[in-house]
Coordinates of C-alpha atoms in Angstrom, one line a residue:
M1219 CA -36.2 -69.8 31.8
T1220 CA -33.0 -71.2 30.4
R1221 CA -29.8 -69.3 30.1
A1222 CA -30.2 -69.1 26.4
D1223 CA -33.7 -67.7 26.8
A1224 CA -32.3 -65.0 29.2
A1225 CA -29.5 -64.1 26.9
H1226 CA -32.0 -63.8 24.0
A1227 CA -34.3 -61.6 26.1
T1228 CA -31.3 -59.3 27.0
D1229 CA -30.3 -59.0 23.3
M1230 CA -33.8 -58.1 22.4
A1231 CA -34.0 -55.4 25.1
D1232 CA -30.6 -54.0 24.0
A1233 CA -31.8 -53.9 20.4
T1234 CA -35.0 -52.2 21.5
D1235 CA -33.1 -49.5 23.4
R1236 CA -30.8 -48.9 20.5
A1237 CA -33.7 -48.5 18.2
D1238 CA -35.4 -46.1 20.6
A1239 CA -32.2 -44.1 20.9
A1240 CA -31.8 -43.9 17.1
G1241 CA -35.4 -42.9 16.8
A1242 CA -34.9 -40.2 19.4
T1243 CA -31.8 -39.0 17.6
D1244 CA -33.6 -38.9 14.3
T1245 CA -36.5 -37.0 15.9
A1246 CA -34.1 -34.5 17.4
G1247 CA -32.4 -34.1 14.1
A1248 CA -35.6 -33.6 12.2
T1249 CA -36.7 -31.1 14.8
A1250 CA -33.5 -29.1 14.5
V1251 CA -33.9 -29.1 10.7
A1252 CA -37.4 -28.0 10.9
E1253 CA -36.5 -25.2 13.3
S1254 CA -33.7 -24.0 11.0
R1255 CA -36.1 -23.9 8.1
H1256 CA -38.6 -21.9 10.2
A1257 CA -35.9 -19.5 11.2
I1258 CA -34.8 -19.0 7.5
H1259 CA -38.4 -18.6 6.5
R1260 CA -38.9 -16.0 9.3
A1261 CA -35.8 -14.1 8.2
V1262 CA -36.9 -14.1 4.5
R1263 CA -40.4 -13.0 5.5
A1264 CA -38.9 -10.3 7.7
G1265 CA -36.6 -9.2 4.8
L1266 CA -39.5 -9.0 2.5
R1267 CA -41.6 -6.8 4.8
P1268 CA -42.0 -3.4 3.1
D1269 CA -41.2 -1.4 6.2
H1270 CA -37.7 -3.1 6.5
W1271 CA -36.9 -1.8 3.0
K1272 CA -38.1 1.7 3.8
R1273 CA -36.0 2.0 7.0
G1274 CA -32.6 3.7 7.0
P1275 CA -32.7 5.8 3.8
V1276 CA -29.7 7.9 5.0
L1277 CA -27.7 4.7 5.7
T1278 CA -28.6 3.4 2.2
A1279 CA -27.6 6.7 0.6
L1280 CA -24.3 6.7 2.5
A1281 CA -23.5 3.1 1.5
L1282 CA -24.1 3.9 -2.1
L1283 CA -22.0 7.1 -1.9
L1284 CA -19.2 5.1 -0.3
G1285 CA -19.3 2.5 -3.1
L1286 CA -19.4 5.2 -5.8
S1287 CA -16.5 7.1 -4.2
L1288 CA -14.4 3.9 -4.4
L1289 CA -15.6 3.0 -7.9
L1290 CA -15.3 6.4 -9.4
H1291 CA -12.5 7.9 -7.4
A1292 CA -10.7 9.0 -10.5
W1293 CA -13.7 11.2 -11.3
I1294 CA -13.6 13.1 -8.0
P1295 CA -12.4 16.6 -9.1
N1296 CA -9.3 18.3 -7.8
R1297 CA -10.6 21.8 -8.5
I1298 CA -11.7 22.2 -4.9
G1299 CA -8.9 21.7 -2.4
N1300 CA -7.3 18.9 -4.4
L1301 CA -10.1 16.6 -3.0
G1302 CA -9.6 13.9 -5.6
S1303 CA -5.9 13.3 -4.7
L1304 CA -6.7 13.5 -1.0
V1305 CA -9.3 10.8 -1.3
E1306 CA -7.0 8.6 -3.4
T1307 CA -4.1 9.0 -0.9
F1308 CA -6.2 7.3 1.8
L1309 CA -8.4 5.2 -0.5
P1310 CA -7.9 1.8 1.3
W1311 CA -9.1 3.4 4.6
L1312 CA -12.5 4.1 3.1
G1313 CA -13.2 0.4 3.7
L1314 CA -13.4 1.1 7.5
F1315 CA -16.8 2.8 6.9
V1316 CA -18.3 -0.6 5.8
P1317 CA -18.5 -2.2 9.3
V1318 CA -19.7 1.2 10.7
L1319 CA -22.6 1.4 8.2
L1320 CA -23.3 -2.3 8.5
T1321 CA -23.7 -1.9 12.3
G1322 CA -26.1 1.0 11.7
A1323 CA -28.1 -1.0 9.1
L1324 CA -28.5 -4.0 11.4
W1325 CA -29.5 -1.8 14.3
R1326 CA -32.1 0.0 12.1
R1327 CA -33.1 -3.4 10.5
S1328 CA -32.7 -1.7 7.1
A1329 CA -32.7 -4.3 4.4
S1330 CA -32.0 -1.7 1.7
A1331 CA -28.9 -0.4 3.5
V1332 CA -27.5 -4.0 3.9
L1333 CA -28.1 -4.6 0.2
A1334 CA -26.5 -1.2 -0.7
L1335 CA -23.3 -2.2 1.2
L1336 CA -22.6 -4.9 -1.4
L1337 CA -21.4 -2.2 -3.7
P1338 CA -18.5 -0.8 -1.6
V1339 CA -17.6 -4.2 -0.4
T1340 CA -17.3 -5.6 -3.9
V1341 CA -15.4 -2.5 -5.2
W1342 CA -13.0 -2.5 -2.2
L1343 CA -12.2 -6.1 -2.6
N1344 CA -11.6 -5.6 -6.3
L1345 CA -9.2 -2.7 -5.6
F1346 CA -7.4 -4.0 -2.5
G1347 CA -8.3 -7.6 -1.9
G1348 CA -5.1 -8.7 -3.5
L1349 CA -3.1 -6.8 -0.9
L1350 CA -4.6 -8.7 2.1
G1351 CA -2.2 -11.6 1.9
D1352 CA 1.5 -12.3 1.5
K1353 CA 2.5 -12.6 -2.2
S1354 CA 6.3 -12.7 -1.6
H1355 CA 8.4 -15.6 -2.9
P1356 CA 11.9 -16.6 -1.9
G1357 CA 14.9 -15.8 -4.0
G1358 CA 15.8 -12.9 -6.1
D1359 CA 19.0 -11.9 -8.1
L1360 CA 19.2 -8.5 -6.5
T1361 CA 17.9 -6.8 -3.4
V1362 CA 17.2 -3.0 -3.5
A1363 CA 16.2 -0.8 -0.6
S1364 CA 15.2 2.8 0.0
H1365 CA 14.9 5.0 3.1
N1366 CA 14.1 8.6 3.8
V1367 CA 16.5 8.8 6.7
G1368 CA 15.0 12.0 8.0
A1369 CA 16.7 15.4 8.4
G1370 CA 15.9 15.4 12.1
N1371 CA 17.0 11.8 12.7
P1372 CA 18.5 11.7 16.2
D1373 CA 20.7 8.6 15.5
P1374 CA 22.1 8.7 12.0
A1375 CA 24.9 6.3 13.0
G1376 CA 22.4 3.7 14.3
T1377 CA 20.4 4.1 11.2
A1378 CA 23.5 3.5 9.0
R1379 CA 24.2 0.3 11.0
D1380 CA 20.7 -1.0 10.6
L1381 CA 20.7 -0.3 6.8
A1382 CA 24.2 -1.9 6.4
A1383 CA 22.8 -5.1 8.0
S1384 CA 19.7 -5.1 5.8
G1385 CA 21.3 -7.2 3.1
A1386 CA 20.4 -4.9 0.3
D1387 CA 22.7 -4.8 -2.7
V1388 CA 21.6 -1.3 -3.8
L1389 CA 20.5 1.2 -1.2
A1390 CA 19.0 4.6 -1.8
L1391 CA 18.8 7.3 0.8
E1392 CA 16.8 10.5 0.8
E1393 CA 16.8 13.7 2.9
L1394 CA 20.5 13.6 3.5
T1395 CA 21.8 16.7 5.3
P1396 CA 25.3 18.1 5.0
Q1397 CA 26.0 17.5 8.7
D1398 CA 24.9 13.8 8.6
R1399 CA 26.3 12.9 5.2
G1400 CA 29.7 11.9 6.6
T1401 CA 28.1 9.7 9.2
Y1402 CA 26.3 7.7 6.6
E1403 CA 29.3 7.5 4.3
K1404 CA 31.4 6.2 7.2
G1405 CA 28.7 3.8 8.5
L1406 CA 28.0 2.3 5.1
A1407 CA 31.6 2.2 3.6
K1408 CA 32.4 -1.4 4.6
A1409 CA 29.2 -2.9 3.2
Y1410 CA 29.0 -0.7 0.1
P1411 CA 32.3 0.0 -1.7
H1412 CA 30.5 2.2 -4.3
H1413 CA 28.4 5.2 -3.6
A1414 CA 27.3 8.6 -5.0
V1415 CA 25.6 11.5 -3.3
L1416 CA 24.1 14.4 -5.3
G1417 CA 22.5 17.0 -3.1
T1418 CA 20.1 15.4 -0.6
V1419 CA 19.8 12.0 -2.3
G1420 CA 22.4 9.2 -2.5
V1421 CA 22.9 5.7 -3.6
W1422 CA 25.2 3.0 -2.1
S1423 CA 26.0 -0.2 -3.9
R1424 CA 27.9 -3.5 -3.6
L1425 CA 28.2 -3.4 -7.4
P1426 CA 30.0 -0.8 -9.6
L1427 CA 28.2 2.4 -10.5
S1428 CA 28.6 4.5 -13.6
D1429 CA 27.0 7.5 -15.4
T1430 CA 25.6 9.0 -12.2
R1431 CA 24.0 12.3 -12.8
P1432 CA 21.3 14.6 -11.3
V1433 CA 17.8 14.5 -12.7
D1434 CA 16.0 17.7 -13.2
I1435 CA 12.6 17.3 -11.6
R1436 CA 11.9 21.0 -11.6
T1437 CA 12.3 21.4 -7.9
D1438 CA 13.2 25.1 -8.3
V1439 CA 11.3 27.0 -11.0
G1440 CA 10.7 30.6 -12.0
P1441 CA 12.9 33.4 -13.1
L1442 CA 15.1 33.4 -9.9
A1443 CA 15.9 29.7 -10.4
R1444 CA 17.7 30.5 -13.6
T1445 CA 20.1 32.9 -11.8
K1446 CA 21.3 30.3 -9.3
P1447 CA 24.9 29.0 -9.9
A1448 CA 25.3 25.2 -10.5
D1449 CA 26.8 24.5 -7.1
V1450 CA 23.8 26.0 -5.3
T1451 CA 21.4 24.1 -7.5
L1452 CA 23.3 20.8 -6.9
A1453 CA 23.2 21.3 -3.2
D1454 CA 19.4 21.2 -3.3
N1455 CA 19.2 18.4 -5.8
R1456 CA 16.5 15.8 -5.0
A1457 CA 16.8 13.2 -7.8
L1458 CA 19.6 11.2 -9.5
R1459 CA 20.1 8.5 -12.1
T1460 CA 22.8 6.0 -12.1
T1461 CA 23.7 2.7 -13.8
V1462 CA 24.4 -0.4 -11.7
A1463 CA 26.6 -3.1 -13.4
T1464 CA 25.0 -6.5 -12.7
D1465 CA 25.7 -10.0 -13.9
H1466 CA 22.7 -9.7 -16.1
G1467 CA 23.6 -6.4 -17.7
P1468 CA 23.1 -2.7 -16.8
L1469 CA 20.3 -1.6 -14.5
A1470 CA 19.1 2.0 -14.5
V1471 CA 18.4 3.2 -11.0
Y1472 CA 16.6 6.4 -10.2
V1473 CA 16.5 7.9 -6.7
A1474 CA 14.1 10.6 -5.9
H1475 CA 12.6 12.7 -3.1
L1476 CA 9.6 14.6 -4.4
G1477 CA 8.1 17.7 -2.9
S1478 CA 6.0 17.5 0.2
A1479 CA 2.2 17.3 0.4
R1480 CA 0.4 19.3 3.1
V1481 CA -3.2 19.5 4.3
N1482 CA -3.9 23.2 4.7
P1483 CA -7.3 24.6 6.0
R1484 CA -7.2 27.3 3.3
A1485 CA -5.6 25.5 0.3
G1486 CA -6.9 22.0 1.1
F1487 CA -4.5 19.2 0.1
W1488 CA -1.5 21.2 -1.2
T1489 CA 0.6 19.1 -3.7
D1490 CA 1.9 21.7 -6.2
S1491 CA 5.6 21.0 -6.0
R1492 CA 5.1 17.2 -5.6
D1493 CA 2.9 17.0 -8.7
R1494 CA 5.4 19.1 -10.7
N1495 CA 8.2 16.9 -9.6
A1496 CA 6.2 13.7 -10.4
Q1497 CA 5.5 14.9 -13.9
A1498 CA 9.1 15.8 -14.6
L1499 CA 10.3 12.4 -13.1
G1500 CA 7.8 10.6 -15.4
E1501 CA 9.2 12.4 -18.4
A1502 CA 12.7 11.4 -17.4
V1503 CA 11.7 7.7 -17.0
A1504 CA 9.9 7.9 -20.4
A1505 CA 13.1 9.0 -22.0
E1506 CA 15.2 6.2 -20.3
R1507 CA 16.6 3.9 -23.0
N1508 CA 17.6 1.1 -20.6
A1509 CA 14.9 -1.6 -20.6
R1510 CA 15.5 -2.4 -17.0
V1511 CA 14.7 0.4 -14.6
V1512 CA 14.2 0.7 -10.8
L1513 CA 12.9 3.8 -9.1
L1514 CA 13.5 4.2 -5.4
G1515 CA 12.5 7.0 -3.2
D1516 CA 10.1 9.0 -1.0
L1517 CA 7.5 10.1 -3.5
N1518 CA 5.3 11.7 -0.9
G1519 CA 2.2 10.0 -2.3
T1520 CA 0.5 6.7 -2.9
M1521 CA 0.3 5.0 -6.3
D1522 CA -3.5 5.4 -6.2
D1523 CA -3.1 9.1 -6.6
R1524 CA -3.7 10.4 -10.2
A1525 CA -0.7 12.7 -9.8
F1526 CA 1.5 9.7 -10.5
D1527 CA -0.1 8.5 -13.7
G1528 CA 3.0 9.5 -15.6
L1529 CA 5.0 7.1 -13.5
T1530 CA 2.5 4.2 -13.0
S1531 CA 1.9 4.1 -16.8
R1532 CA 5.5 3.2 -17.3
L1533 CA 6.5 1.5 -14.0
R1534 CA 4.8 -0.8 -11.6
S1535 CA 5.0 -1.0 -7.8
V1536 CA 6.7 -4.1 -6.4
Q1537 CA 4.1 -4.1 -3.6
D1538 CA 1.2 -5.2 -5.9
P1539 CA 2.6 -8.5 -7.2
A1540 CA 5.1 -9.4 -4.5
G1541 CA 4.3 -7.5 -1.3
D1542 CA 3.2 -8.6 2.2
G1543 CA 0.0 -6.6 2.9
F1544 CA -0.3 -2.9 2.2
G1545 CA 3.3 -2.0 3.1
F1546 CA 2.4 1.4 4.7
T1547 CA 5.6 3.4 5.5
W1548 CA 4.5 6.7 7.1
P1549 CA 4.5 7.8 9.8
A1550 CA 6.8 5.2 11.2
K1551 CA 5.1 4.9 14.6
F1552 CA 1.7 4.2 13.1
P1553 CA 1.9 3.9 9.3
V1554 CA -1.2 4.9 7.4
A1555 CA 0.1 5.4 3.8
R1556 CA 2.7 4.0 1.6
I1557 CA 4.6 7.0 0.3
D1558 CA 8.0 5.4 0.1
Q1559 CA 8.1 3.5 -3.2
I1560 CA 10.0 0.9 -5.3
L1561 CA 8.8 0.9 -8.9
V1562 CA 10.3 -1.3 -11.6
R1563 CA 10.3 -2.0 -15.3
G1564 CA 11.9 -4.9 -17.2
V1565 CA 12.6 -6.9 -14.0
E1566 CA 10.4 -9.3 -12.0
P1567 CA 9.6 -8.6 -8.3
R1568 CA 10.0 -11.6 -6.0
S1569 CA 9.3 -10.0 -2.7
A1570 CA 8.6 -6.6 -1.1
R1571 CA 8.6 -5.6 2.5
T1572 CA 9.1 -2.8 5.0
L1573 CA 12.2 -2.9 7.2
P1574 CA 12.3 -2.3 11.0
A1575 CA 12.0 1.3 12.1
T1576 CA 15.0 3.5 12.5
G1577 CA 15.4 7.0 14.0
S1578 CA 13.5 8.4 11.0
D1579 CA 9.8 9.1 10.7
H1580 CA 9.6 6.8 7.6
L1581 CA 10.0 3.1 7.5
P1582 CA 12.6 1.7 5.0
V1583 CA 11.4 -0.4 2.1
A1584 CA 13.1 -3.3 0.3
A1585 CA 12.4 -5.6 -2.6
A1586 CA 14.1 -8.6 -4.2
I1587 CA 14.0 -8.7 -8.0
D1588 CA 14.8 -11.2 -10.7
W1589 CA 15.7 -11.0 -14.4

């Protein structure tokens, strides 16, 4: 055999090996495809088995109830223990029941329960899916911030330093006490040449303030309230309105600290004073003539709660169009609800965020806005 013949034989052998390898690969691929098809067919047949649809009726009912609670939360009555408002306060957390029910459905091999879970998943994503990402944008003509500094704050001086370093142009504080007021005024004086305090709420600003006055949110009602002198009433004031002079014109700023909400075994979710305050504040905002409005404060409730319809129908939360996540603010150590709010009208939110924790049991909130 000549060298040419040997080389030709070697080439033929290599070609044969490559063909065999390719054939083996094709065979393996075809086998994998066939196995996948069989697996899909088995899953479909298993899903179509009548007994799989009959399993887990309780899980199916719970999944549907969860979806309807999310979809029709505004219809849940408040007549018994203010249940509707309680559900709406923690509405996003209802989504945690989905993986729990899904685990049970898979364990029980209940096709009907798995299918029923599509309802709460769809509704939850429609309500809160937009809050899962970061929608903030750089820039902003003005930065506003709000903080319930806490009456029991062990370090008001440190809190004042942190807030002064926040970069906010307008800063609202709630739950100021007579003993700590001087500490905040001293700690914020250098960063904010303009400020006003009325009762337990105050506003500090880099820009001039004017027309600062208390807002009657019906904190104290009844016959005895009418007998109190003005200085006593002012000391307990929990809302104010001021005008901030900006390069783009006047900005109406409201600062408010609404009544507390409490879960009571006898009364249920008690929100009487908060709801009364929210209604009065909504009426004040409705009467505001300035086209540009910012509301800052601890409202002791989430904006999903029907109690705030009078406000949310006229103002919008900065968190929805420009926030990073849900922006929960309370309690500071493990936030589960956003009860500290920044609501606006006539301006465009660019970003919204929570600030680092201070000595308070609330997290501060801040937002950048544009004209």
